[in-house]
Coordinates of C-alpha atoms (C1' of nucleotides) and ligand atoms in Angstrom, one line a residue:
Chain A
X1 CA 11.9 -10.6 -17.6
X2 CA 8.7 -11.5 -16.0
X3 CA 6.1 -10.3 -13.5
X4 CA 5.8 -6.8 -12.2
X5 CA 3.4 -4.5 -10.4
X6 CA 5.3 -2.7 -7.8
X7 CA 4.0 0.6 -6.4
X8 CA 7.0 2.4 -7.9
X9 CA 6.5 0.9 -11.4
X10 CA 2.8 1.7 -11.3
X11 CA 3.6 5.3 -10.5
X12 CA 6.1 5.6 -13.3
X13 CA 3.5 4.2 -15.8
X14 CA 0.8 6.4 -14.6
X15 CA 3.0 9.5 -14.7
X16 CA 4.2 8.8 -18.2
X17 CA 0.5 8.6 -19.2
X18 CA -0.3 11.8 -17.5
X19 CA 2.6 13.8 -18.9
X20 CA 2.4 12.6 -22.5
X21 CA 1.0 14.9 -25.2
X22 CA -1.7 13.7 -27.5
X23 CA 0.6 14.1 -30.5
X24 CA 4.1 13.2 -29.6
X25 CA 3.7 10.6 -26.9
X26 CA 7.3 10.7 -26.0
X27 CA 8.2 11.7 -22.4
X28 CA 11.7 12.7 -21.5
X29 CA 13.2 10.9 -18.5
X30 CA 14.1 14.3 -17.0
X31 CA 10.5 15.5 -17.1
X32 CA 9.4 12.2 -15.5
X33 CA 12.1 12.7 -12.8
X34 CA 10.8 16.1 -12.0
X35 CA 7.2 14.9 -11.6
X36 CA 8.1 11.9 -9.5
X37 CA 10.6 13.9 -7.5
X38 CA 13.5 11.4 -8.0
X39 CA 16.8 11.9 -9.7
X40 CA 17.2 11.7 -13.4
X41 CA 19.4 8.7 -12.9
X42 CA 16.5 6.9 -11.3
X43 CA 14.2 7.4 -14.2
X44 CA 16.9 6.4 -16.8
X45 CA 17.3 3.3 -14.7
X46 CA 13.6 2.5 -14.5
X47 CA 13.2 3.3 -18.2
X48 CA 15.4 0.4 -19.0
X49 CA 13.5 -1.9 -16.6
X50 CA 10.1 -1.0 -18.1
X51 CA 11.5 -1.5 -21.5
X52 CA 12.7 -5.0 -20.6
X53 CA 9.2 -5.7 -19.3
X54 CA 7.7 -4.5 -22.6
X55 CA 5.9 -1.6 -21.0
X56 CA 7.6 1.3 -22.8
X57 CA 9.6 2.0 -25.9
X58 CA 12.9 3.5 -24.9
X59 CA 16.1 4.5 -26.6
X60 CA 18.7 6.3 -24.6
X61 CA 18.5 10.1 -25.0
X62 CA 15.2 9.8 -26.8
X63 CA 12.7 9.5 -24.0
X64 CA 10.1 6.8 -23.2
X65 CA 6.7 6.1 -24.7
X66 CA 4.1 3.6 -23.4
X67 CA 3.5 0.5 -25.3
X68 CA -0.1 -0.8 -25.6
X69 CA 0.6 -3.1 -22.7
X70 CA 2.1 -0.2 -20.6
X71 CA -0.8 2.1 -21.4
X72 CA -3.3 -0.5 -20.3
X73 CA -1.6 -0.8 -17.0
X74 CA -1.4 2.9 -16.6
X75 CA -5.1 3.3 -17.3
X76 CA -5.8 0.7 -14.7
X77 CA -4.0 2.6 -12.1
X78 CA -5.8 5.7 -13.1
X79 CA -9.1 3.8 -12.9
X80 CA -8.3 2.7 -9.4
X81 CA -7.4 6.2 -8.4
X82 CA -10.5 7.8 -9.7
X83 CA -12.9 5.1 -8.4
X84 CA -11.4 5.4 -4.9
X85 CA -11.8 9.2 -5.1
X86 CA -15.4 9.0 -6.0
X87 CA -16.1 6.2 -3.5
X88 CA -14.6 8.2 -0.6
X89 CA -16.5 11.3 -1.6
X90 CA -19.7 9.4 -1.8
X91 CA -19.4 7.5 1.5
X92 CA -17.3 9.8 3.7
X93 CA -17.9 13.1 2.1
X94 CA -14.3 14.2 1.9
X95 CA -13.2 17.3 0.1
X96 CA -11.6 17.4 -3.4
X97 CA -8.1 17.7 -2.0
X98 CA -8.5 15.2 0.8
X99 CA -9.8 12.5 -1.5
X100 CA -7.0 13.0 -4.0
X101 CA -4.3 12.5 -1.4
X102 CA -5.8 9.3 -0.1
X103 CA -6.4 7.9 -3.5
X104 CA -2.7 8.5 -4.3
X105 CA -1.9 5.7 -1.9
X106 CA -4.9 3.5 -2.2
X107 CA -4.6 3.3 -6.0
X108 CA -1.9 0.7 -5.6
X109 CA -3.7 -1.5 -3.1
X110 CA -7.2 -3.0 -3.5
X111 CA -7.7 -6.1 -5.7
X112 CA -9.4 -6.0 -9.0
X113 CA -12.3 -7.7 -7.3
X114 CA -12.6 -4.8 -4.8
X115 CA -12.3 -2.2 -7.5
X116 CA -15.1 -3.8 -9.4
X117 CA -17.3 -3.9 -6.4
X118 CA -16.7 -0.2 -5.8
X119 CA -17.5 0.4 -9.5
X120 CA -20.7 -1.5 -9.1
X121 CA -21.6 0.4 -5.9
X122 CA -21.1 3.7 -7.7
X123 CA -23.2 2.4 -10.7
X124 CA -20.4 2.4 -13.2
X125 CA -19.6 6.1 -13.2
X126 CA -18.0 7.8 -16.2
X127 CA -16.4 10.7 -14.3
X128 CA -14.6 11.2 -11.0
X129 CA -15.1 14.0 -8.5
X130 CA -12.9 16.4 -10.5
X131 CA -14.7 15.5 -13.7
X132 CA -11.8 13.3 -14.9
X133 CA -12.9 10.3 -17.0
X134 CA -12.8 6.9 -15.4
X135 CA -11.5 4.1 -17.7
X136 CA -13.6 1.0 -17.6
X137 CA -12.2 -2.4 -16.7
X138 CA -11.0 -2.8 -20.3
X139 CA -9.1 0.4 -20.2
X140 CA -11.6 2.3 -22.4
X141 CA -12.3 5.9 -21.7
X142 CA -15.9 7.3 -21.7
X143 CA -16.8 9.7 -24.5
X144 CA -16.1 13.2 -23.3
X145 CA -18.4 16.1 -23.9
X146 CA -17.2 19.1 -25.9
X147 CA -15.6 21.4 -23.4
X148 CA -13.7 24.7 -23.3
X149 CA -11.4 26.1 -20.7
X150 CA -12.6 29.1 -18.8
X151 CA -9.8 31.0 -20.5
X152 CA -11.5 30.5 -23.8
X153 CA -15.1 30.7 -22.8
X154 CA -17.4 33.2 -24.4
X155 CA -18.2 36.4 -22.4
X156 CA -21.9 36.5 -21.5
X157 CA -22.6 32.8 -22.0
X158 CA -23.7 30.2 -19.5
X159 CA -21.8 27.0 -18.8
X160 CA -21.6 24.1 -16.4
X161 CA -18.3 23.4 -14.5
X162 CA -17.3 20.1 -16.0
X163 CA -13.8 19.5 -14.8
X164 CA -11.2 20.9 -12.4
X165 CA -7.5 20.0 -13.0
X166 CA -6.3 18.4 -9.8
X167 CA -2.6 18.8 -10.1
X168 CA -2.5 21.4 -7.3
X169 CA -4.0 20.7 -4.0
X170 CA -3.9 24.4 -2.9
X171 CA -6.1 25.3 -5.8
X172 CA -8.6 22.6 -5.0
X173 CA -8.8 23.8 -1.4
X174 CA -9.3 27.4 -2.6
X175 CA -12.1 26.5 -4.9
X176 CA -13.7 24.3 -2.2
X177 CA -13.5 27.3 0.1
X178 CA -15.3 29.4 -2.5
X179 CA -18.1 26.8 -2.5
X180 CA -17.4 25.7 -6.0
X181 CA -18.7 22.3 -6.9
X182 CA -18.7 20.2 -10.1
X183 CA -21.7 20.7 -12.4
X184 CA -22.5 24.1 -11.0
X185 CA -23.7 26.6 -13.5
X186 CA -21.6 29.6 -14.3
X187 CA -21.9 32.8 -16.3
X188 CA -18.9 34.5 -17.8
X189 CA -19.2 38.2 -17.0
X190 CA -16.1 39.7 -18.5
X191 CA -12.5 39.1 -19.4
X192 CA -9.8 41.6 -18.5
X193 CA -7.4 42.1 -21.4
X194 CA -4.6 43.3 -19.2
X195 CA -4.0 39.9 -17.4
X196 CA -6.6 37.6 -19.0
X197 CA -8.4 37.3 -15.6
X198 CA -12.1 36.4 -15.8
X199 CA -15.1 37.6 -13.9
X200 CA -17.8 35.0 -13.5
X201 CA -21.1 34.6 -11.6
X202 CA -21.7 31.4 -9.8
X203 CA -24.7 30.9 -7.5
X204 CA -25.4 34.6 -7.7
X205 CA -22.0 35.4 -6.4
X206 CA -19.3 37.1 -8.4
X207 CA -15.8 35.8 -8.5
X208 CA -12.6 36.8 -10.3
X209 CA -10.2 34.2 -11.5
X210 CA -6.7 34.8 -12.7
X211 CA -5.6 33.3 -16.0
X212 CA -3.7 30.6 -14.1
X213 CA -6.9 29.4 -12.4
X214 CA -9.1 29.9 -15.4
X215 CA -6.9 27.5 -17.3
X216 CA -7.7 24.7 -14.8
X217 CA -11.4 24.9 -15.2
X218 CA -13.2 23.1 -18.1
X219 CA -16.7 24.0 -19.0
X220 CA -19.5 22.6 -21.1
X221 CA -22.1 24.9 -22.7
X222 CA -25.4 25.3 -20.8
X223 CA -27.3 26.5 -23.9
X224 CA -30.9 25.5 -24.0
X225 CA -30.7 24.2 -20.5
X226 CA -32.2 25.4 -17.2
X227 CA -30.7 28.7 -16.1
Chain B
X1 CA 18.0 4.9 14.4
X2 CA 15.1 7.0 13.5
X3 CA 11.8 7.0 11.6
X4 CA 10.0 3.8 10.6
X5 CA 6.6 2.7 9.4
X6 CA 7.2 0.4 6.5
X7 CA 4.6 -2.2 5.5
X8 CA 7.0 -5.0 6.5
X9 CA 7.7 -3.6 10.0
X10 CA 4.0 -3.0 10.6
X11 CA 3.3 -6.6 9.8
X12 CA 6.0 -7.8 12.2
X13 CA 4.6 -5.7 15.0
X14 CA 1.1 -6.8 14.3
X15 CA 2.0 -10.4 14.2
X16 CA 4.0 -10.3 17.4
X17 CA 1.0 -8.8 19.1
X18 CA -1.3 -11.5 17.7
X19 CA 0.9 -14.4 18.6
X20 CA 1.8 -13.4 22.2
X21 CA 0.2 -15.1 25.1
X22 CA -1.5 -13.0 27.9
X23 CA 1.1 -14.3 30.4
X24 CA 4.5 -14.7 28.8
X25 CA 4.5 -12.1 26.1
X26 CA 7.6 -13.4 24.5
X27 CA 7.4 -14.6 21.0
X28 CA 10.1 -16.7 19.4
X29 CA 11.6 -15.5 16.1
X30 CA 10.9 -18.9 14.6
X31 CA 7.2 -18.7 15.5
X32 CA 7.1 -15.3 13.9
X33 CA 8.9 -16.5 10.8
X34 CA 6.3 -19.3 10.3
X35 CA 3.4 -16.9 10.6
X36 CA 4.9 -14.3 8.3
X37 CA 6.1 -17.0 5.9
X38 CA 9.7 -15.7 5.8
X39 CA 13.0 -17.4 6.8
X40 CA 14.1 -17.5 10.4
X41 CA 17.1 -15.5 9.4
X42 CA 14.8 -12.7 8.3
X43 CA 13.0 -12.5 11.6
X44 CA 16.2 -12.5 13.6
X45 CA 17.4 -9.7 11.4
X46 CA 14.2 -7.7 11.8
X47 CA 14.2 -8.3 15.6
X48 CA 17.5 -6.4 15.8
X49 CA 16.1 -3.5 13.7
X50 CA 12.9 -3.3 15.8
X51 CA 15.0 -3.4 18.9
X52 CA 17.2 -0.5 17.7
X53 CA 14.0 1.4 17.0
X54 CA 12.8 0.8 20.6
X55 CA 9.8 -1.2 19.5
X56 CA 10.7 -4.6 21.0
X57 CA 12.8 -6.1 23.7
X58 CA 15.1 -8.6 22.2
X59 CA 17.9 -10.8 23.3
X60 CA 19.4 -13.4 20.9
X61 CA 17.9 -16.8 21.5
X62 CA 15.3 -15.4 23.9
X63 CA 12.6 -14.1 21.6
X64 CA 11.0 -10.7 21.2
X65 CA 8.4 -8.8 23.2
X66 CA 6.7 -5.6 22.3
X67 CA 7.6 -2.5 24.2
X68 CA 4.8 0.0 25.1
X69 CA 5.7 2.0 22.0
X70 CA 5.7 -1.2 19.8
X71 CA 2.4 -2.3 21.2
X72 CA 0.8 1.0 20.5
X73 CA 1.9 0.8 16.8
X74 CA 0.7 -2.8 16.6
X75 CA -2.7 -1.8 18.0
X76 CA -2.9 1.0 15.5
X77 CA -2.4 -1.4 12.6
X78 CA -5.0 -3.7 14.1
X79 CA -7.4 -0.7 14.4
X80 CA -6.9 0.2 10.8
X81 CA -7.4 -3.4 9.7
X82 CA -10.7 -3.8 11.6
X83 CA -12.1 -0.5 10.7
X84 CA -11.4 -1.2 7.0
X85 CA -13.2 -4.5 7.4
X86 CA -16.3 -3.1 8.9
X87 CA -16.3 -0.2 6.5
X88 CA -16.2 -2.5 3.5
X89 CA -18.8 -4.8 4.9
X90 CA -21.1 -1.9 5.6
X91 CA -20.7 -0.1 2.3
X92 CA -20.0 -2.9 -0.2
X93 CA -21.5 -5.8 1.6
X94 CA -18.5 -8.1 1.1
X95 CA -18.2 -11.4 2.9
X96 CA -16.1 -12.2 5.9
X97 CA -13.2 -13.7 4.0
X98 CA -13.3 -11.1 1.2
X99 CA -13.1 -8.3 3.6
X100 CA -10.3 -9.8 5.6
X101 CA -8.1 -10.2 2.5
X102 CA -8.6 -6.6 1.4
X103 CA -8.0 -5.2 4.8
X104 CA -4.7 -7.1 5.0
X105 CA -3.4 -4.7 2.4
X106 CA -5.4 -1.6 3.1
X107 CA -4.3 -1.6 6.8
X108 CA -1.0 -0.1 5.8
X109 CA -2.4 2.6 3.6
X110 CA -4.8 5.3 4.6
X111 CA -3.8 8.3 6.7
X112 CA -4.9 8.6 10.3
X113 CA -7.2 11.3 9.1
X114 CA -9.0 8.8 6.8
X115 CA -9.2 6.2 9.4
X116 CA -10.8 8.6 11.8
X117 CA -13.4 9.6 9.2
X118 CA -14.2 5.9 8.7
X119 CA -14.4 5.5 12.5
X120 CA -16.8 8.4 12.6
X121 CA -18.9 7.1 9.6
X122 CA -19.3 3.8 11.5
X123 CA -20.2 5.7 14.7
X124 CA -17.1 4.6 16.7
X125 CA -17.8 0.8 16.7
X126 CA -16.3 -1.4 19.4
X127 CA -16.2 -4.6 17.3
X128 CA -15.3 -5.6 13.8
X129 CA -17.3 -8.0 11.5
X130 CA -15.7 -11.0 13.2
X131 CA -16.4 -9.7 16.7
X132 CA -12.8 -8.7 17.2
X133 CA -12.4 -5.6 19.4
X134 CA -11.4 -2.4 17.7
X135 CA -8.8 -0.3 19.5
X136 CA -9.7 3.4 19.7
X137 CA -7.3 6.1 18.5
X138 CA -5.4 6.0 21.8
X139 CA -4.8 2.3 21.5
X140 CA -7.3 1.3 24.1
X141 CA -9.4 -1.8 23.7
X142 CA -13.2 -1.8 24.5
X143 CA -14.4 -3.9 27.4
X144 CA -15.1 -7.4 26.3
X145 CA -18.2 -9.3 27.4
X146 CA -17.8 -12.6 29.2
X147 CA -17.6 -15.3 26.6
X148 CA -17.0 -19.0 26.2
X149 CA -15.7 -21.0 23.3
X150 CA -18.2 -23.4 21.8
X151 CA -16.0 -26.2 23.0
X152 CA -16.7 -25.2 26.6
X153 CA -20.4 -24.1 26.2
X154 CA -23.0 -25.8 28.3
X155 CA -25.2 -28.3 26.6
X156 CA -28.8 -27.2 26.5
X157 CA -28.1 -23.5 26.9
X158 CA -28.7 -20.6 24.6
X159 CA -25.9 -18.2 23.4
X160 CA -25.2 -15.5 20.9
X161 CA -22.4 -15.9 18.5
X162 CA -20.0 -13.3 19.5
X163 CA -16.8 -13.8 17.7
X164 CA -15.3 -15.9 14.9
X165 CA -11.6 -16.4 14.8
X166 CA -10.5 -15.3 11.4
X167 CA -7.1 -16.9 11.0
X168 CA -8.4 -19.3 8.4
X169 CA -10.2 -18.0 5.3
X170 CA -11.5 -21.5 4.4
X171 CA -13.4 -21.6 7.7
X172 CA -14.9 -18.2 7.2
X173 CA -16.1 -19.2 3.8
X174 CA -17.6 -22.4 5.2
X175 CA -19.5 -20.6 7.9
X176 CA -20.7 -18.0 5.5
X177 CA -22.0 -20.8 3.3
X178 CA -23.9 -22.2 6.3
X179 CA -25.6 -18.8 6.7
X180 CA -23.8 -18.1 10.0
X181 CA -23.7 -14.5 11.0
X182 CA -22.4 -12.7 14.1
X183 CA -24.9 -12.2 16.9
X184 CA -27.1 -15.0 15.8
X185 CA -28.7 -17.0 18.6
X186 CA -27.6 -20.6 19.0
X187 CA -28.5 -23.5 21.2
X188 CA -26.0 -26.2 22.2
X189 CA -27.8 -29.5 21.7
X190 CA -25.1 -32.0 22.5
X191 CA -21.4 -32.8 22.7
X192 CA -20.0 -36.1 21.5
X193 CA -17.4 -37.4 23.9
X194 CA -15.7 -39.4 21.3
X195 CA -14.3 -36.4 19.3
X196 CA -15.6 -33.4 21.2
X197 CA -17.8 -32.4 18.2
X198 CA -20.8 -30.3 19.1
X199 CA -24.3 -30.3 17.7
X200 CA -26.1 -26.9 17.7
X201 CA -29.3 -25.4 16.5
X202 CA -29.1 -22.1 14.7
X203 CA -32.1 -20.5 13.0
X204 CA -34.0 -23.8 13.5
X205 CA -31.4 -25.6 11.5
X206 CA -29.1 -28.2 13.1
X207 CA -25.4 -28.2 12.5
X208 CA -22.5 -30.3 13.8
X209 CA -19.1 -28.7 14.3
X210 CA -15.9 -30.5 14.9
X211 CA -13.8 -29.6 17.9
X212 CA -11.5 -27.7 15.6
X213 CA -14.3 -25.5 14.4
X214 CA -16.0 -25.2 17.8
X215 CA -12.7 -23.7 19.1
X216 CA -13.0 -20.8 16.8
X217 CA -16.4 -19.7 17.9
X218 CA -16.9 -17.5 21.0
X219 CA -20.3 -17.2 22.5
X220 CA -22.0 -15.0 25.1
X221 CA -24.8 -16.3 27.2
X222 CA -28.3 -15.4 26.0
X223 CA -29.9 -16.1 29.4
X224 CA -32.9 -13.9 30.1
X225 CA -32.9 -12.6 26.6
X226 CA -35.2 -13.1 23.7
X227 CA -35.2 -16.7 22.4
Chain C
dT1 C1' 27.3 -34.0 33.5
dA2 C1' 28.4 -34.8 28.6
dT3 C1' 26.8 -35.0 24.2
dT4 C1' 23.6 -34.8 20.7
dT5 C1' 19.9 -32.4 18.5
dA6 C1' 16.9 -28.6 17.9
dA7 C1' 16.4 -23.8 17.9
dC8 C1' 18.2 -19.7 16.7
dT9 C1' 21.6 -16.3 14.8
dT10 C1' 25.2 -14.5 11.8
dA11 C1' 27.4 -14.2 7.3
dA12 C1' 27.3 -13.6 2.6
dG13 C1' 24.8 -12.3 -1.1
dC14 C1' 20.6 -11.0 -4.0
dT15 C1' 17.0 -7.5 -5.8
dT16 C1' 14.6 -3.1 -5.9
dG17 C1' 14.7 1.5 -6.0
dC18 C1' 17.1 5.1 -4.9
dT19 C1' 21.5 8.6 -4.6
dT20 C1' 25.7 11.3 -6.2
dA21 C1' 29.4 11.6 -9.3
dA22 C1' 31.4 10.8 -13.5
dG23 C1' 30.7 10.1 -18.3
dT24 C1' 28.1 10.6 -23.1
dT25 C1' 25.3 12.5 -26.4
dT26 C1' 22.5 16.2 -28.2
dT27 C1' 21.6 20.7 -29.2
dC28 C1' 22.3 25.2 -30.3
dA29 C1' 24.7 29.4 -30.8
dA30 C1' 28.6 31.3 -32.9
Chain D
dT1 C1' 30.8 23.2 -38.5
dT2 C1' 32.3 23.3 -34.2
dG3 C1' 32.6 23.5 -29.4
dA4 C1' 30.3 24.8 -25.0
dA5 C1' 26.2 24.0 -22.5
dA6 C1' 22.3 21.3 -21.5
dA7 C1' 20.3 17.0 -21.4
dC8 C1' 20.6 12.6 -20.4
dT9 C1' 22.9 8.1 -19.1
dT10 C1' 26.1 5.0 -16.8
dA11 C1' 28.9 3.7 -12.7
dA12 C1' 29.4 2.9 -8.0
dG13 C1' 27.3 2.5 -3.9
dC14 C1' 23.6 2.5 -0.2
dA15 C1' 19.4 0.8 2.6
dA16 C1' 15.6 -2.4 3.1
dG17 C1' 14.1 -6.9 3.2
dC18 C1' 14.7 -11.0 1.8
dT19 C1' 17.4 -15.9 0.8
dT20 C1' 20.7 -19.9 1.8
dA21 C1' 24.5 -21.7 4.2
dA22 C1' 27.4 -21.7 7.9
dG23 C1' 27.9 -20.9 12.7
dT24 C1' 26.4 -20.7 17.8
dT25 C1' 23.6 -21.5 21.8
dA26 C1' 20.2 -23.8 24.4
dA27 C1' 17.6 -27.8 25.5
dA28 C1' 17.0 -32.6 25.8
dT29 C1' 18.6 -37.0 26.8
dA30 C1' 21.3 -40.5 28.3
Ligands
MN1 MN1 0.6 6.4 -6.6
MN2 MN1 -9.5 12.9 -9.9
MN3 MN1 -0.5 -6.5 6.5
MN4 MN1 -11.4 -9.0 11.8

DNA sequence: TATTTAACTTAAGCTTGCTTAAGTTTTCAA
DNA sequence: TTGAAAACTTAAGCAAGCTTAAGTTAAATA
């Protein structure tokens, strides 16, 4: 078993990394299948191949887990994805959702050389346009600031928008439409007990977000900073 | 037979377009095979598939020729390639050969939307970094200026470097090393009858190019222009 | 024009990454 | 603790894009 690096394998590794929980790092093949929109049979099959390549631990009926080698490759795909996103936003000024869609395909192309040049052009950024951390070329993640989800933010306090989960393109488009951008300041006005929706003030405009949306927004405290 | 657009098919179409002569547009499967570095059997096989898709005319033992539909697709791949090249040169300042290698892979990725945004960013350029014409989104090529190859240029006259054939990366690197850039002015000093090598002056430095190199350089007359 | 050789195609078979259908193994509720 | 249901895997098979080996056709040459 030698060599690898196909688009399909890269997507499996990346997705395993994205799905895994911090504690139990095991990912069921069925869960993987759902995310990748392929049959369960296909993921079982691939699990065996990735195992033979030393990229995952795998025991039938017990799910997969990335090995150190597999995780490094996964982080490299993620790095490529996020650098492409930031690069396209900086140069072509695309929107959150547009950039994500393109990066989904470009992440598998581009040599390491090109990615490093993009990294250099962007001055070695720590975060991508959604606030997601960008692994460096050694696969190390930048230190992340303390953040809370909007669902858990304190009423009355001021925050900066630090990260927007980009697993749903519709949401990204909606937030873009509202004029929301990363690093904007935000004040939590109130939280409705009935449905856990949150009222916030951004740029002197008030917005109400459902719990489902609030869950996707991560904030860092703006205490002692410019208001 | 429906749908298409795989990386492999795009490369076949592009290569057929690149190989074909202006008069007889037929391309032998063996010639294609050599250029694509696959077996003859593989190109015969693919010829049938492209025929079934209505992208080439093909009769066994008679070579292939692009249909209008096939040519349009080929030009679109070429458009994507050349816009990527120019975009990467403009933003990241890569060299001729670097940019060509990356574009070779990126040409198959990127949505039409992204390509149009790159086109817009570059202000709808007519030529790529090697002086190759960039088809517009309808597959139309820009009007090309009258040019001569350095092999046929007049001794004593002044020209601008208009185009450098980029089918050999080693050559591109060599020319880059010499400091050659597109649109530079050049004077033909002499031509040696023995081997058809040419002496030229560029930027007040003299260079001698073999016939093989001179053939790769296209020039436009600099008459009546700044010297 | 006949025959040899070069050019090209077809046949058979491989790998990758899928699918559906037919097993297994786990899990969980009784 | 047991058996039905859920979760997962294996088997068989397909399409794409290759390969090598065995034809076939066309071209060149005598
Ligand atoms: Mn991907
Ligand atoms: Mn992102
Ligand atoms: Mn290509
Ligand atoms: Mn070019």
